[in-house]
Amino acid sequence: MDTIEQTIEHYLDNTLPHTGLRNFTVEHMAADLRMSKKTIYERYSSKRELIGTFIRNKVDKLQGELERKIGAETDPVRQLTVIFFTAQHIIIPFFVAMGNDVKKMYPEIWQEIENRRMAIISVYAATFEQIQKNGYVHSDISPDAFAAMLRILIQAFFQAENILTQRVSFIELSTGLFKTLLRGIFLPEHYEKFDSVLDEMQKSLPY
């Protein structure tokens, strides 16, 4: 990626979540960057390629950040909490801002995102399986079932209307639902460990 491509990516990263794809034009971006459209189209054959490249790179970075954060923890309870907070503070806000537009305007890109998100389910399942082996959670819940439940919870927040119509903040609502899910899955004597890890990590977040 050359300097111009980095400048364009930085611009899109800071602009699209606020303006949405529907209001984005190459003309406005070129004017804001004081860059000719020719320079842009020398690197991207079309607006579709420009947007597609940006979103794919963004998804790569989000997935890489999630994997890095999980890898930095050895305790599976902390890994599970990292998955939640990364989704809550980084991944979901980006897709809430842009998801509907991507889905409607660039369905082929959205399908790629869906495929990537489905692949991440295996990470949820593997993390839960390790927690289960440690005896923290009920033994009659399969890792795949837990992964599906967590995905449904996260999926609910990819639709902006599921957040904006509530009389509580997104953080309060999502944290409350996550705790409710885990309270029913953890054995009572071990739920306190999860709850204390959640509170500790929430206080240390740099967001």
Coordinates of N, CA and C in Angstrom, one line a residue:
M1 N 0.8 -1.2 0.0 CA 0.0 0.0 0.0 C 0.9 1.2 0.0
D2 N 0.7 2.1 -1.0 CA 1.6 3.3 -1.1 C 0.9 4.4 -0.2
T3 N 1.6 5.6 -0.2 CA 1.2 6.7 0.7 C -0.2 7.2 0.3
I4 N -0.5 7.3 -1.0 CA -1.8 7.8 -1.4 C -2.9 6.8 -1.0
E5 N -2.6 5.5 -1.1 CA -3.6 4.5 -0.7 C -3.8 4.6 0.8
Q6 N -2.8 4.8 1.6 CA -2.9 5.0 3.0 C -3.7 6.2 3.4
T7 N -3.5 7.3 2.6 CA -4.2 8.5 2.9 C -5.7 8.3 2.6
I8 N -6.0 7.6 1.5 CA -7.4 7.3 1.2 C -8.0 6.4 2.2
E9 N -7.3 5.4 2.7 CA -7.9 4.5 3.7 C -8.1 5.2 5.0
H10 N -7.2 6.1 5.4 CA -7.4 6.8 6.6 C -8.6 7.7 6.5
Y11 N -8.8 8.4 5.3 CA -9.9 9.2 5.1 C -11.2 8.4 5.2
L12 N -11.3 7.3 4.6 CA -12.5 6.5 4.6 C -12.8 6.0 6.0
D13 N -11.8 5.6 6.7 CA -11.9 5.1 8.1 C -12.5 6.1 9.0
N14 N -12.2 7.3 8.8 CA -12.7 8.4 9.6 C -14.0 9.1 9.1
T15 N -14.3 8.8 7.9 CA -15.4 9.5 7.3 C -16.7 8.6 7.1
L16 N -16.5 7.4 6.6 CA -17.6 6.5 6.3 C -18.5 6.2 7.4
P17 N -17.9 5.9 8.6 CA -18.8 5.5 9.7 C -19.8 6.7 10.1
H18 N -19.4 7.9 9.8 CA -20.2 9.0 10.1 C -21.2 9.4 9.0
T19 N -20.7 9.4 7.8 CA -21.5 9.8 6.7 C -22.4 8.7 6.1
G20 N -21.9 7.4 6.2 CA -22.5 6.3 5.5 C -22.1 6.2 4.1
L21 N -22.3 5.1 3.5 CA -21.9 4.8 2.1 C -22.8 5.6 1.1
R22 N -24.1 5.8 1.5 CA -25.0 6.4 0.6 C -24.6 7.9 0.3
N23 N -24.0 8.5 1.2 CA -23.6 9.9 1.0 C -22.2 10.1 0.5
F24 N -21.5 9.0 0.4 CA -20.1 9.1 -0.1 C -20.0 9.2 -1.6
T25 N -19.1 10.2 -2.0 CA -18.8 10.3 -3.4 C -17.3 10.4 -3.6
V26 N -16.8 9.9 -4.7 CA -15.4 10.1 -4.9 C -15.0 11.5 -5.1
E27 N -15.9 12.3 -5.7 CA -15.7 13.7 -6.0 C -15.5 14.5 -4.6
H28 N -16.3 14.2 -3.6 CA -16.2 14.8 -2.3 C -14.9 14.4 -1.7
M29 N -14.5 13.2 -1.8 CA -13.3 12.7 -1.1 C -12.1 13.4 -1.8
A30 N -12.1 13.4 -3.1 CA -11.0 14.1 -3.9 C -10.8 15.5 -3.5
A31 N -12.0 16.2 -3.3 CA -11.9 17.6 -2.9 C -11.4 17.8 -1.5
D32 N -11.9 16.9 -0.6 CA -11.4 17.0 0.8 C -9.9 16.7 0.9
L33 N -9.4 15.8 0.1 CA -8.0 15.4 0.2 C -7.1 16.3 -0.8
R34 N -7.8 17.2 -1.5 CA -7.1 18.0 -2.5 C -6.3 17.1 -3.4
M35 N -7.0 16.1 -3.9 CA -6.4 15.0 -4.8 C -7.3 14.9 -6.0
S36 N -6.6 14.7 -7.2 CA -7.4 14.6 -8.4 C -8.1 13.2 -8.5
K37 N -9.3 13.2 -9.1 CA -10.0 11.9 -9.3 C -9.1 11.0 -10.1
K38 N -8.3 11.5 -11.0 CA -7.5 10.7 -11.8 C -6.5 9.9 -11.0
T39 N -5.9 10.5 -10.0 CA -5.0 9.9 -9.1 C -5.7 8.7 -8.3
I40 N -6.9 8.9 -7.9 CA -7.7 7.9 -7.2 C -8.0 6.7 -8.2
Y41 N -8.4 7.1 -9.4 CA -8.8 6.0 -10.3 C -7.6 5.3 -11.0
E42 N -6.4 5.8 -10.8 CA -5.2 5.1 -11.2 C -5.0 3.9 -10.3
R43 N -5.6 4.0 -9.1 CA -5.4 2.9 -8.1 C -6.6 2.0 -7.9
Y44 N -7.8 2.6 -8.2 CA -9.0 1.8 -8.1 C -9.8 2.1 -9.3
S45 N -10.2 1.0 -10.0 CA -10.9 1.1 -11.3 C -12.3 1.7 -11.2
S46 N -12.9 1.6 -10.0 CA -14.2 2.1 -9.8 C -14.5 2.4 -8.3
K47 N -15.6 3.1 -8.0 CA -16.0 3.3 -6.7 C -16.2 2.0 -5.9
R48 N -16.8 1.0 -6.6 CA -17.1 -0.3 -6.0 C -15.8 -0.9 -5.6
E49 N -14.7 -0.9 -6.4 CA -13.5 -1.5 -6.0 C -12.8 -0.7 -4.9
L50 N -13.0 0.6 -4.9 CA -12.5 1.4 -3.8 C -13.1 1.0 -2.4
I51 N -14.4 1.0 -2.4 CA -15.2 0.6 -1.2 C -14.9 -0.8 -0.8
G52 N -14.9 -1.7 -1.8 CA -14.6 -3.1 -1.5 C -13.2 -3.3 -0.9
T53 N -12.2 -2.6 -1.4 CA -10.9 -2.8 -0.9 C -10.8 -2.2 0.5
F54 N -11.4 -1.1 0.8 CA -11.4 -0.5 2.1 C -12.1 -1.5 3.1
I55 N -13.3 -2.0 2.8 CA -14.0 -2.8 3.7 C -13.3 -4.1 4.0
R56 N -12.7 -4.7 3.0 CA -12.0 -6.0 3.2 C -10.7 -5.7 4.0
N57 N -10.0 -4.6 3.8 CA -8.9 -4.3 4.6 C -9.3 -4.0 6.1
K58 N -10.5 -3.4 6.2 CA -11.0 -3.1 7.6 C -11.3 -4.4 8.3
V59 N -12.0 -5.3 7.6 CA -12.4 -6.5 8.3 C -11.1 -7.3 8.6
D60 N -10.1 -7.3 7.8 CA -8.8 -8.0 8.1 C -8.2 -7.4 9.4
K61 N -8.2 -6.1 9.5 CA -7.7 -5.5 10.7 C -8.5 -5.8 11.9
L62 N -9.8 -5.8 11.8 CA -10.6 -6.1 13.0 C -10.4 -7.5 13.4
Q63 N -10.4 -8.4 12.5 CA -10.2 -9.8 12.8 C -8.8 -10.0 13.4
G64 N -7.8 -9.3 12.8 CA -6.4 -9.4 13.4 C -6.3 -8.9 14.8
E65 N -7.0 -7.8 15.1 CA -7.0 -7.2 16.4 C -7.6 -8.2 17.4
L66 N -8.8 -8.8 17.0 CA -9.4 -9.7 17.9 C -8.5 -10.9 18.2
E67 N -7.9 -11.5 17.2 CA -7.0 -12.6 17.4 C -5.8 -12.2 18.2
R68 N -5.3 -11.0 18.0 CA -4.1 -10.6 18.9 C -4.5 -10.4 20.3
K69 N -5.7 -9.9 20.6 CA -6.2 -9.7 21.9 C -6.4 -11.0 22.6
I70 N -7.0 -12.0 21.9 CA -7.3 -13.3 22.5 C -6.0 -14.0 22.8
G71 N -5.0 -13.9 21.8 CA -3.7 -14.5 22.0 C -2.9 -14.0 23.2
A72 N -3.2 -12.7 23.6 CA -2.5 -12.1 24.7 C -3.0 -12.6 26.0
E73 N -4.1 -13.4 26.1 CA -4.6 -13.9 27.3 C -4.5 -15.4 27.3
T74 N -4.1 -16.0 28.5 CA -4.0 -17.5 28.6 C -5.2 -18.1 29.3
D75 N -5.9 -17.3 30.1 CA -7.1 -17.7 30.8 C -8.3 -17.7 29.9
P76 N -9.0 -18.8 29.6 CA -10.1 -18.8 28.7 C -11.3 -17.9 29.1
V77 N -11.5 -17.7 30.4 CA -12.5 -16.8 30.9 C -12.2 -15.4 30.4
R78 N -10.9 -15.0 30.5 CA -10.5 -13.7 30.1 C -10.6 -13.6 28.6
Q79 N -10.2 -14.7 27.9 CA -10.4 -14.7 26.4 C -11.8 -14.5 26.0
L80 N -12.7 -15.1 26.7 CA -14.2 -14.9 26.3 C -14.6 -13.5 26.6
T81 N -14.1 -12.9 27.6 CA -14.4 -11.5 27.9 C -13.8 -10.6 26.9
V82 N -12.6 -10.9 26.4 CA -11.9 -10.1 25.4 C -12.8 -10.2 24.1
I83 N -13.3 -11.3 23.7 CA -14.1 -11.4 22.6 C -15.3 -10.5 22.7
F84 N -16.0 -10.5 23.8 CA -17.1 -9.6 24.0 C -16.8 -8.2 23.9
F85 N -15.7 -7.7 24.6 CA -15.4 -6.3 24.6 C -14.9 -5.8 23.3
T86 N -14.2 -6.7 22.6 CA -13.7 -6.3 21.2 C -14.9 -6.1 20.3
A87 N -15.8 -7.0 20.4 CA -17.1 -6.9 19.6 C -17.8 -5.6 20.0
Q88 N -18.0 -5.4 21.3 CA -18.8 -4.3 21.8 C -18.2 -2.9 21.5
H89 N -16.9 -2.8 21.6 CA -16.3 -1.4 21.4 C -15.7 -1.2 20.1
I90 N -15.4 -2.2 19.3 CA -14.7 -2.0 18.1 C -15.4 -2.5 16.8
I91 N -15.8 -3.8 16.9 CA -16.4 -4.4 15.7 C -17.8 -3.9 15.5
I92 N -18.7 -4.0 16.5 CA -20.1 -3.7 16.3 C -20.3 -2.2 15.9
P93 N -19.7 -1.3 16.6 CA -19.9 0.1 16.2 C -19.6 0.4 14.7
F94 N -18.6 -0.2 14.2 CA -18.3 0.0 12.8 C -19.4 -0.6 11.9
F95 N -19.8 -1.8 12.2 CA -20.9 -2.4 11.3 C -22.3 -1.8 11.6
V96 N -22.5 -1.3 12.8 CA -23.8 -0.7 13.0 C -23.9 0.6 12.1
A97 N -22.7 1.3 12.0 CA -22.7 2.5 11.2 C -22.8 2.2 9.8
M98 N -22.3 1.1 9.3 CA -22.2 0.9 7.8 C -22.9 -0.4 7.3
G99 N -23.2 -1.3 8.2 CA -23.7 -2.6 7.8 C -24.9 -2.6 6.9
N100 N -25.9 -1.8 7.2 CA -27.1 -1.8 6.3 C -26.8 -1.3 4.9
D101 N -26.0 -0.3 4.8 CA -25.6 0.2 3.5 C -24.8 -0.8 2.7
V102 N -23.8 -1.5 3.4 CA -23.0 -2.5 2.7 C -23.9 -3.6 2.2
K103 N -24.8 -4.0 3.1 CA -25.7 -5.2 2.7 C -26.5 -4.9 1.5
K104 N -27.0 -3.6 1.4 CA -27.9 -3.2 0.3 C -27.2 -2.9 -0.9
M105 N -26.1 -2.2 -0.8 CA -25.4 -1.6 -2.0 C -24.3 -2.5 -2.5
Y106 N -23.7 -3.3 -1.6 CA -22.6 -4.2 -2.0 C -22.8 -5.6 -1.4
P107 N -23.9 -6.3 -1.9 CA -24.2 -7.6 -1.3 C -23.1 -8.6 -1.4
E108 N -22.3 -8.5 -2.5 CA -21.2 -9.5 -2.6 C -20.1 -9.3 -1.5
I109 N -19.9 -8.1 -1.1 CA -19.0 -7.8 -0.1 C -19.5 -8.2 1.3
W110 N -20.8 -8.0 1.4 CA -21.5 -8.4 2.7 C -21.4 -9.9 2.9
Q111 N -21.5 -10.6 1.8 CA -21.5 -12.1 1.9 C -20.1 -12.5 2.3
E112 N -19.1 -11.8 1.8 CA -17.7 -12.1 2.3 C -17.6 -11.9 3.8
I113 N -18.2 -10.8 4.2 CA -18.1 -10.5 5.7 C -18.8 -11.6 6.5
E114 N -20.0 -12.0 6.0 CA -20.7 -13.1 6.6 C -19.9 -14.4 6.7
N115 N -19.2 -14.7 5.6 CA -18.4 -15.9 5.7 C -17.3 -15.8 6.7
R116 N -16.7 -14.6 6.8 CA -15.7 -14.4 7.8 C -16.2 -14.5 9.2
R117 N -17.4 -13.9 9.4 CA -18.0 -14.0 10.7 C -18.4 -15.4 11.1
M118 N -18.8 -16.2 10.2 CA -19.1 -17.6 10.4 C -17.9 -18.3 10.9
A119 N -16.8 -18.0 10.3 CA -15.5 -18.7 10.6 C -15.1 -18.4 12.0
I120 N -15.4 -17.2 12.5 CA -15.0 -16.8 13.9 C -15.8 -17.6 14.9
I121 N -16.9 -18.1 14.5 CA -17.7 -18.9 15.5 C -16.9 -20.0 16.1
S122 N -16.0 -20.6 15.3 CA -15.1 -21.7 15.8 C -14.3 -21.2 16.9
V123 N -13.9 -19.9 16.9 CA -13.1 -19.3 18.0 C -14.0 -19.3 19.3
Y124 N -15.2 -18.9 19.2 CA -16.1 -18.9 20.3 C -16.3 -20.3 20.9
A125 N -16.5 -21.2 20.0 CA -16.7 -22.6 20.5 C -15.4 -23.2 21.2
A126 N -14.2 -22.9 20.6 CA -13.0 -23.4 21.2 C -12.7 -22.8 22.6
T127 N -13.0 -21.5 22.7 CA -12.9 -20.8 24.0 C -13.8 -21.4 25.0
F128 N -15.1 -21.6 24.6 CA -16.0 -22.2 25.6 C -15.7 -23.6 26.0
E129 N -15.2 -24.3 25.0 CA -14.8 -25.7 25.3 C -13.7 -25.8 26.4
Q130 N -12.7 -24.9 26.3 CA -11.7 -24.8 27.3 C -12.2 -24.4 28.7
I131 N -13.2 -23.5 28.7 CA -13.8 -23.1 30.0 C -14.6 -24.3 30.5
Q132 N -15.2 -25.1 29.7 CA -16.0 -26.2 30.1 C -15.0 -27.3 30.7
K133 N -13.9 -27.5 30.0 CA -12.9 -28.5 30.5 C -12.4 -28.1 31.9
N134 N -12.4 -26.8 32.2 CA -11.9 -26.3 33.5 C -13.0 -26.4 34.6
G135 N -14.2 -26.9 34.2 CA -15.3 -27.1 35.1 C -16.0 -25.9 35.6
Y136 N -15.9 -24.8 34.8 CA -16.6 -23.5 35.2 C -18.1 -23.5 34.8
V137 N -18.4 -24.2 33.7 CA -19.8 -24.1 33.2 C -20.5 -25.5 33.1
H138 N -21.8 -25.4 32.9 CA -22.5 -26.7 32.8 C -22.0 -27.6 31.7
S139 N -21.9 -28.9 32.0 CA -21.4 -29.8 31.1 C -22.3 -30.2 30.0
D140 N -23.6 -29.9 30.1 CA -24.6 -30.4 29.1 C -24.9 -29.3 28.0
I141 N -24.0 -28.3 27.9 CA -24.2 -27.3 26.9 C -23.0 -27.5 25.9
S142 N -23.3 -27.8 24.7 CA -22.2 -28.0 23.7 C -21.5 -26.7 23.3
P143 N -20.2 -26.8 23.0 CA -19.5 -25.6 22.6 C -20.2 -24.9 21.3
D144 N -20.7 -25.8 20.4 CA -21.3 -25.2 19.2 C -22.6 -24.5 19.6
A145 N -23.4 -25.0 20.5 CA -24.6 -24.3 21.0 C -24.3 -23.0 21.6
F146 N -23.2 -23.0 22.4 CA -22.8 -21.7 23.1 C -22.4 -20.7 22.0
A147 N -21.6 -21.1 21.1 CA -21.1 -20.3 20.0 C -22.3 -19.7 19.2
A148 N -23.3 -20.5 19.0 CA -24.5 -20.0 18.3 C -25.2 -19.0 19.1
M149 N -25.3 -19.2 20.4 CA -26.0 -18.2 21.3 C -25.3 -16.9 21.3
L150 N -23.9 -17.0 21.4 CA -23.1 -15.8 21.5 C -23.2 -15.0 20.2
R151 N -23.2 -15.7 19.1 CA -23.4 -15.1 17.7 C -24.7 -14.4 17.6
I152 N -25.8 -15.0 18.1 CA -27.1 -14.4 18.0 C -27.1 -13.1 18.8
L153 N -26.5 -13.2 20.0 CA -26.4 -12.0 20.9 C -25.7 -10.8 20.1
I154 N -24.5 -11.2 19.6 CA -23.8 -10.1 18.8 C -24.5 -9.7 17.6
Q155 N -25.1 -10.6 16.9 CA -25.9 -10.3 15.7 C -27.0 -9.3 15.9
A156 N -27.6 -9.4 17.1 CA -28.7 -8.5 17.4 C -28.3 -7.0 17.3
F157 N -27.0 -6.8 17.6 CA -26.6 -5.4 17.7 C -26.0 -4.9 16.3
F158 N -26.1 -5.7 15.3 CA -25.7 -5.3 14.0 C -26.8 -4.5 13.3
Q159 N -28.0 -4.5 13.9 CA -29.1 -3.7 13.3 C -29.3 -2.5 14.2
A160 N -29.0 -1.3 13.7 CA -29.1 -0.1 14.5 C -30.4 0.1 15.2
E161 N -31.5 -0.3 14.6 CA -32.8 -0.1 15.3 C -32.9 -0.9 16.6
N162 N -32.1 -2.0 16.7 CA -32.2 -2.8 18.0 C -31.5 -2.0 19.1
I163 N -30.8 -1.0 18.8 CA -30.1 -0.2 19.8 C -30.8 1.2 20.0
L164 N -31.1 1.8 18.9 CA -31.6 3.2 19.0 C -33.0 3.3 19.6
T165 N -33.8 2.2 19.6 CA -35.1 2.3 20.2 C -35.1 2.0 21.7
Q166 N -34.0 1.7 22.3 CA -33.9 1.3 23.7 C -33.7 2.6 24.5
R167 N -34.2 2.6 25.8 CA -34.0 3.7 26.6 C -32.8 3.5 27.6
V168 N -31.9 2.7 27.1 CA -30.6 2.5 27.8 C -29.5 2.6 26.8
S169 N -28.3 2.8 27.2 CA -27.2 3.0 26.3 C -26.8 1.6 25.7
F170 N -26.2 1.6 24.6 CA -25.7 0.4 23.9 C -24.8 -0.4 24.9
I171 N -23.9 0.3 25.6 CA -23.0 -0.5 26.5 C -23.8 -1.1 27.6
E172 N -24.7 -0.4 28.2 CA -25.5 -1.0 29.3 C -26.3 -2.2 28.8
L173 N -26.9 -2.1 27.7 CA -27.8 -3.1 27.1 C -27.0 -4.4 26.8
S174 N -25.9 -4.2 26.0 CA -25.1 -5.3 25.6 C -24.4 -6.0 26.7
T175 N -23.9 -5.2 27.7 CA -23.3 -5.9 28.8 C -24.3 -6.6 29.7
G176 N -25.5 -6.0 29.9 CA -26.5 -6.7 30.6 C -26.9 -8.0 30.0
L177 N -27.1 -8.0 28.7 CA -27.5 -9.3 28.0 C -26.4 -10.3 28.1
F178 N -25.1 -9.9 27.9 CA -24.0 -10.8 28.0 C -23.9 -11.5 29.4
K179 N -24.1 -10.6 30.4 CA -24.1 -11.2 31.8 C -25.2 -12.2 32.0
T180 N -26.4 -11.8 31.5 CA -27.6 -12.7 31.6 C -27.3 -14.1 31.0
L181 N -26.8 -14.0 29.8 CA -26.4 -15.3 29.1 C -25.5 -16.1 29.9
L182 N -24.4 -15.5 30.3 CA -23.3 -16.2 31.0 C -23.8 -16.7 32.4
R183 N -24.7 -15.9 33.1 CA -25.2 -16.3 34.4 C -25.9 -17.7 34.3
G184 N -26.6 -17.9 33.2 CA -27.3 -19.2 33.0 C -26.4 -20.3 32.6
I185 N -25.2 -20.0 32.2 CA -24.3 -21.0 31.6 C -23.2 -21.4 32.7
F186 N -22.7 -20.4 33.4 CA -21.7 -20.7 34.4 C -22.3 -21.4 35.6
L187 N -21.6 -22.3 36.2 CA -22.0 -22.9 37.5 C -22.0 -21.7 38.5
P188 N -23.0 -21.7 39.4 CA -23.1 -20.6 40.4 C -21.8 -20.2 41.1
E189 N -21.0 -21.3 41.5 CA -19.8 -21.0 42.3 C -18.7 -20.4 41.4
H190 N -18.8 -20.5 40.1 CA -17.8 -19.9 39.2 C -18.2 -18.7 38.5
Y191 N -19.5 -18.3 38.6 CA -20.0 -17.1 37.9 C -19.3 -15.9 38.4
E192 N -19.0 -15.9 39.7 CA -18.4 -14.7 40.3 C -17.0 -14.4 39.7
K193 N -16.3 -15.5 39.3 CA -15.0 -15.3 38.6 C -15.2 -14.6 37.3
F194 N -16.1 -15.0 36.5 CA -16.4 -14.3 35.3 C -16.8 -12.9 35.5
D195 N -17.7 -12.7 36.5 CA -18.2 -11.3 36.8 C -17.1 -10.4 37.2
S196 N -16.2 -10.9 38.0 CA -15.1 -10.0 38.5 C -14.1 -9.7 37.3
V197 N -13.9 -10.7 36.4 CA -13.0 -10.5 35.3 C -13.7 -9.4 34.3
L198 N -15.0 -9.6 34.1 CA -15.7 -8.6 33.3 C -15.6 -7.2 33.8
D199 N -15.8 -7.1 35.2 CA -15.7 -5.7 35.8 C -14.3 -5.2 35.7
E200 N -13.3 -6.0 36.0 CA -11.9 -5.6 35.9 C -11.5 -5.1 34.6
M201 N -11.9 -5.9 33.5 CA -11.5 -5.5 32.2 C -12.3 -4.3 31.7
Q202 N -13.5 -4.2 32.1 CA -14.3 -3.0 31.7 C -13.7 -1.7 32.2
K203 N -13.2 -1.8 33.5 CA -12.6 -0.6 34.1 C -11.3 -0.2 33.4
S204 N -10.6 -1.2 32.8 CA -9.3 -1.0 32.3 C -9.3 -0.6 30.8
L205 N -10.5 -0.6 30.2 CA -10.6 -0.4 28.8 C -10.2 1.0 28.4
P206 N -9.5 1.2 27.3 CA -9.0 2.5 26.9 C -10.0 3.3 26.1
Y207 N -11.3 2.9 26.1 CA -12.2 3.5 25.1 C -13.0 4.6 25.9

